[in-house]
XYZ file of C-alpha atoms in Angstrom:
278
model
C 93.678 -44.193 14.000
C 92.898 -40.233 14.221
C 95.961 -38.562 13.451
C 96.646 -35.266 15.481
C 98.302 -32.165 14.427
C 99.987 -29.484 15.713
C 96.884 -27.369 15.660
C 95.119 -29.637 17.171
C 97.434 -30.238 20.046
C 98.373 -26.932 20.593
C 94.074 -26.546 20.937
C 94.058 -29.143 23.441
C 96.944 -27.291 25.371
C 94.691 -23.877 25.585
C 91.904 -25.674 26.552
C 93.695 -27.291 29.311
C 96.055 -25.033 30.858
C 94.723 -23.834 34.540
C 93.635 -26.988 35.329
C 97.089 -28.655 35.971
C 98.370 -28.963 39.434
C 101.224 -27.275 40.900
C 104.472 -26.708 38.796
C 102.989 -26.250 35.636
C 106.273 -25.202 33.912
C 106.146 -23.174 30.566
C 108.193 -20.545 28.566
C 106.950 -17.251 27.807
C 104.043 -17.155 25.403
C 103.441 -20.189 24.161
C 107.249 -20.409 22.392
C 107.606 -23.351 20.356
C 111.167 -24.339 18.802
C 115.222 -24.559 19.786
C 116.301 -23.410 23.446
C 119.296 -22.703 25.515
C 119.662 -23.583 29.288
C 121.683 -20.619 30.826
C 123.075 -22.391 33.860
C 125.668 -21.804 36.500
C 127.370 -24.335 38.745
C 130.373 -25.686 40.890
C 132.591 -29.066 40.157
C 134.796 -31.300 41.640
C 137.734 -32.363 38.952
C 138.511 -35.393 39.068
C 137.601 -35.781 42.586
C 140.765 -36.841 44.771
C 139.751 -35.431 48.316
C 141.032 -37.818 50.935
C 137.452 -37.581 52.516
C 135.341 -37.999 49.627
C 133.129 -41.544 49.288
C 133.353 -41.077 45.121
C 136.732 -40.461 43.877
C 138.784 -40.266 40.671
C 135.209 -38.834 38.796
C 134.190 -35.148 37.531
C 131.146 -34.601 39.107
C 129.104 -31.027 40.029
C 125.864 -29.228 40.581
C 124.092 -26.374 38.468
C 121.091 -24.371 38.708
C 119.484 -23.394 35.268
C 119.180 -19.359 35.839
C 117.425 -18.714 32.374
C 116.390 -20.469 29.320
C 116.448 -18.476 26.287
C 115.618 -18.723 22.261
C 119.187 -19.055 20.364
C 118.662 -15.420 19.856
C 118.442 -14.518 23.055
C 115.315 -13.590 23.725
C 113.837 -14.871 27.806
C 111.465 -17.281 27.732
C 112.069 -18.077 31.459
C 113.880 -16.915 34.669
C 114.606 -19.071 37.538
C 111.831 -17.820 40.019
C 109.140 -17.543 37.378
C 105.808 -18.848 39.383
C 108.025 -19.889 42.121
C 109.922 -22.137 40.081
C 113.482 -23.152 40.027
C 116.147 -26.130 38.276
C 118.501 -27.464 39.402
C 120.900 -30.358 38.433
C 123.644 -33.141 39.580
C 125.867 -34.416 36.793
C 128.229 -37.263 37.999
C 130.128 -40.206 36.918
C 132.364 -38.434 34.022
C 135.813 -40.023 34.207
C 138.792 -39.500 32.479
C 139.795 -41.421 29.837
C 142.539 -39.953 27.955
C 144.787 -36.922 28.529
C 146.978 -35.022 26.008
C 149.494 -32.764 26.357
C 149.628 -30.117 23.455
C 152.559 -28.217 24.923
C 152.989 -25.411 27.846
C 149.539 -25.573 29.867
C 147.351 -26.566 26.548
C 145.923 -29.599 27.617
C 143.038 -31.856 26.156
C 140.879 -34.013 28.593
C 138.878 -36.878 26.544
C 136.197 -37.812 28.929
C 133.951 -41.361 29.197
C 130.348 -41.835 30.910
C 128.986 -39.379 32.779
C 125.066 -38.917 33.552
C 122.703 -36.034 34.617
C 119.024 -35.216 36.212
C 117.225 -32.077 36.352
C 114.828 -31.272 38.896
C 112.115 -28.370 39.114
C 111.405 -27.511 42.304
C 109.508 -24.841 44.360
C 112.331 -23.276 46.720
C 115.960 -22.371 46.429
C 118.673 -24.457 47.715
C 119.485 -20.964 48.986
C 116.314 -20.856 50.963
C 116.989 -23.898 52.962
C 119.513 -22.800 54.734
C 122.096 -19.561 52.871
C 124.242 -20.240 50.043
C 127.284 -21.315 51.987
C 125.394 -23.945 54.045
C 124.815 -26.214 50.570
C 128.241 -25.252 49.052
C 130.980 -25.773 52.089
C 130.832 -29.271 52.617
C 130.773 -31.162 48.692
C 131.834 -33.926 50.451
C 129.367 -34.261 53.134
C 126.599 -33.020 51.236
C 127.016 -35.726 48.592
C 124.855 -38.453 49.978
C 124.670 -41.225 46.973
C 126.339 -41.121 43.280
C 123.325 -39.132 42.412
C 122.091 -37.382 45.410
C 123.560 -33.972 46.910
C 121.561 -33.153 49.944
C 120.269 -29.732 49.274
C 119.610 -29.684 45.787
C 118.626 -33.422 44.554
C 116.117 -33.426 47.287
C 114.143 -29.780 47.447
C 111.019 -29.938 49.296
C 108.231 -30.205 46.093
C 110.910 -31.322 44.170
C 110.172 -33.206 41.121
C 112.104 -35.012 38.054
C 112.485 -33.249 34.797
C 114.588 -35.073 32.877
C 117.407 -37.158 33.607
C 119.922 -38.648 30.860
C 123.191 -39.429 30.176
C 126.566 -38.214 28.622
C 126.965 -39.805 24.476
C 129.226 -40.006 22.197
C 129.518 -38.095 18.855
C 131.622 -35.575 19.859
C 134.969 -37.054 18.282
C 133.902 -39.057 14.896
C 134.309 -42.385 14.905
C 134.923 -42.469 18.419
C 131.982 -44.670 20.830
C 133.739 -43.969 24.379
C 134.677 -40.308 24.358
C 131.495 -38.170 25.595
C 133.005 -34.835 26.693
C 135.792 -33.104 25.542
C 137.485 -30.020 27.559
C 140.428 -28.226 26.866
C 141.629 -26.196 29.506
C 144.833 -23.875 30.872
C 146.861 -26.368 33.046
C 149.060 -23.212 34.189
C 145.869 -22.230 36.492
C 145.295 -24.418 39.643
C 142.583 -26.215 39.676
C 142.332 -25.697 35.422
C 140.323 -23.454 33.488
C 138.636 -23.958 30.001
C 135.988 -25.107 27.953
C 134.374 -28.191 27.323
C 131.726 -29.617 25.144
C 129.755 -32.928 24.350
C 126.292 -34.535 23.793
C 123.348 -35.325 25.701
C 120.701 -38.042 25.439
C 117.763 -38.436 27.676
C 116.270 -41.217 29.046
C 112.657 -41.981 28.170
C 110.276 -41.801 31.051
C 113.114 -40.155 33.536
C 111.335 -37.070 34.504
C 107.758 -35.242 33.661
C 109.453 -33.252 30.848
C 112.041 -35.970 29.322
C 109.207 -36.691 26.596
C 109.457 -32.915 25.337
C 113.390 -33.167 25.174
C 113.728 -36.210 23.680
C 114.470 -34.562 20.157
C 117.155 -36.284 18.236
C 117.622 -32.748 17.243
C 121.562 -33.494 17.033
C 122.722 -36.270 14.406
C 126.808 -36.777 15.170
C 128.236 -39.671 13.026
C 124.534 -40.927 12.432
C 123.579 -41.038 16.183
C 120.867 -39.100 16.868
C 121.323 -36.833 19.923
C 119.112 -34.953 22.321
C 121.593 -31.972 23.753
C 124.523 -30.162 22.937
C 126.514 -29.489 26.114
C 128.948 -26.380 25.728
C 130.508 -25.003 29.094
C 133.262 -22.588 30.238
C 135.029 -23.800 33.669
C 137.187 -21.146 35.510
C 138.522 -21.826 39.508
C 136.302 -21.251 42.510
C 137.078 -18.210 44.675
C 139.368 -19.692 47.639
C 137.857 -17.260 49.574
C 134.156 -17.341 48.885
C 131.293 -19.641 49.632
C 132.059 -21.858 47.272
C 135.722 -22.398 47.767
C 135.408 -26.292 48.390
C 134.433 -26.984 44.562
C 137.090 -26.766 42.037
C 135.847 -24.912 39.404
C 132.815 -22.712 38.779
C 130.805 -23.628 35.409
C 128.987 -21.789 33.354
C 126.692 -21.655 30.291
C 125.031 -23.270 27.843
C 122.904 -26.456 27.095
C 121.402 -26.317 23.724
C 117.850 -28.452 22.924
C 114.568 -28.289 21.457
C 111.254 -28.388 22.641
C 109.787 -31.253 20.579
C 105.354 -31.817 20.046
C 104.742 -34.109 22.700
C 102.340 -37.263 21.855
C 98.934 -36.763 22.294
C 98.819 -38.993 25.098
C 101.667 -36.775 27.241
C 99.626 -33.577 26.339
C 96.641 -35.387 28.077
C 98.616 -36.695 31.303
C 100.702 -33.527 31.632
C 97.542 -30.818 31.373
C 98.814 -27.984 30.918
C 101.285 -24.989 31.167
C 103.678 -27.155 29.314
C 106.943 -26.523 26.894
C 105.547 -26.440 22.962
C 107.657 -27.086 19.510
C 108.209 -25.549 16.287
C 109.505 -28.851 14.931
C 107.860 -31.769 14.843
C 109.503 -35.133 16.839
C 112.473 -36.207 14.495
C 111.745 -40.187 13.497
C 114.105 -42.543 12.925
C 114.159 -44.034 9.661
């Protein structure tokens, strides 16, 4: 069988781009290589709300506003050809809690899934920003669906995955760790765990799926590292918990020649080719 390089591939990318349909997603100028999702979002902590259909999880939805090189450098702004992420996360539940002394306290997390979607409007264009962030509760239709953002007019999947373990060695439950100031109400912190998407879950899953991460011999496909600080009790948001922020780290892996056939054009590239398993 004819084996296809890079070259090649990124030849039959030129050659193709225009001809794609709508939401052709790329990053500026061809970039090939490791990326960070700037993102911004609200959460419900371990969801207790007497009126809530899915309690006793972490759950919360995020817009990607940028995705950058490591260095820094844009490669893509929310709005870019019309386009726009945005994101659910759900199911994370807490699995172990320990108290390091006055208001240090470490949450060990289990579970816990995600899907991206790229879409051509705004939740904010549906209907304000306070109309899709007053109501979690209501607007949370399904374990995955959050009327409003999982369901954008246009909308389509990117990539969907779940939360892994590797962030603790030797430990196969624990998939997000957050440490966090219990002396602020709801807490604040950070947090940080793995990714891995699901083959086949979106249009773009294929040029995520790197196994760019390798914790305790398991390869991994993102590195989740957030900052959580309380909502505003007086802004639009106030019905969340906590307002998270920044970043997912990836890479951009060569996609099979096949993919770079069915997806046409205006696609993400690599600098790195698709890490095999031995």
């Amino acid at each position: 069988m004819r084996r296809f390089t890079p070259l090649m591939i990124l030849t039959l990318l030129i050659g193709l781009v225009g001809v794609s349909p709508a939401a052709a997603f790329s990053l500026a100028g061809g970039y090939f290589g490791p990326v960070e999702f700037k993102l911004t979002g609200f959460t419900k902590s371990l969801d207790n709300d007497p009126d809530s259909s899915f309690m006793n999880e972490t759950w919360g939805i995020f817009q990607v506003t940028s995705i950058t090189t490591q260095g820094g450098s844009n490669l893509w702004t929310a709005g870019t050809d019309g386009e726009y992420l945005y994101g659910m996360f759900y199911g994370l539940q807490d699995a172990n809690v320990i108290f390091n002394g006055p208001g240090d306290v470490t949450i060990e997390q289990s579970g816990g899934s995600f899907d991206l979607y790229l879409a051509t409007q705004s939740p904010a264009d549906v209907g304000g920003t306070a109309f899709f962030l007053n109501t979690p509760n209501v607007r949370r239709t399904a374990t995955d669906a959050y009327d409003s953002v999982t369901n954008l007019a246009g909308a389509q999947d990117f990539f969907s995955g779940n939360f892994a373990p590797g962030i603790l060695p030797g430990d196969g439950v624990t998939t997000v760790v957050q440490n966090v100031d219990a002396a602020t109400a709801p807490a604040s912190g950070s947090g940080t765990g793995y990714g891995d998407i699901t083959p086949g879950s979106g249009l773009y899953a294929s040029l995520f799926d790197s196994n760019a991460y390798n914790p305790d011999g398991t390869p991994r496909d993102l590195l989740f590292d957030f900052f959580v600080t309380p909502t505003d009790p007086n802004g639009p948001a106030a019905a969340f918990d906590q307002r998270i922020t920044d970043p997912v780290t990836g890479v951009a892996v060569v996609p099979e020649p096949a993919t770079v056939l069915l997806l046409s054009g205006g696609l993400f590239g690599a600098a790195f080719r698709r890490k095999r398993n031995a």
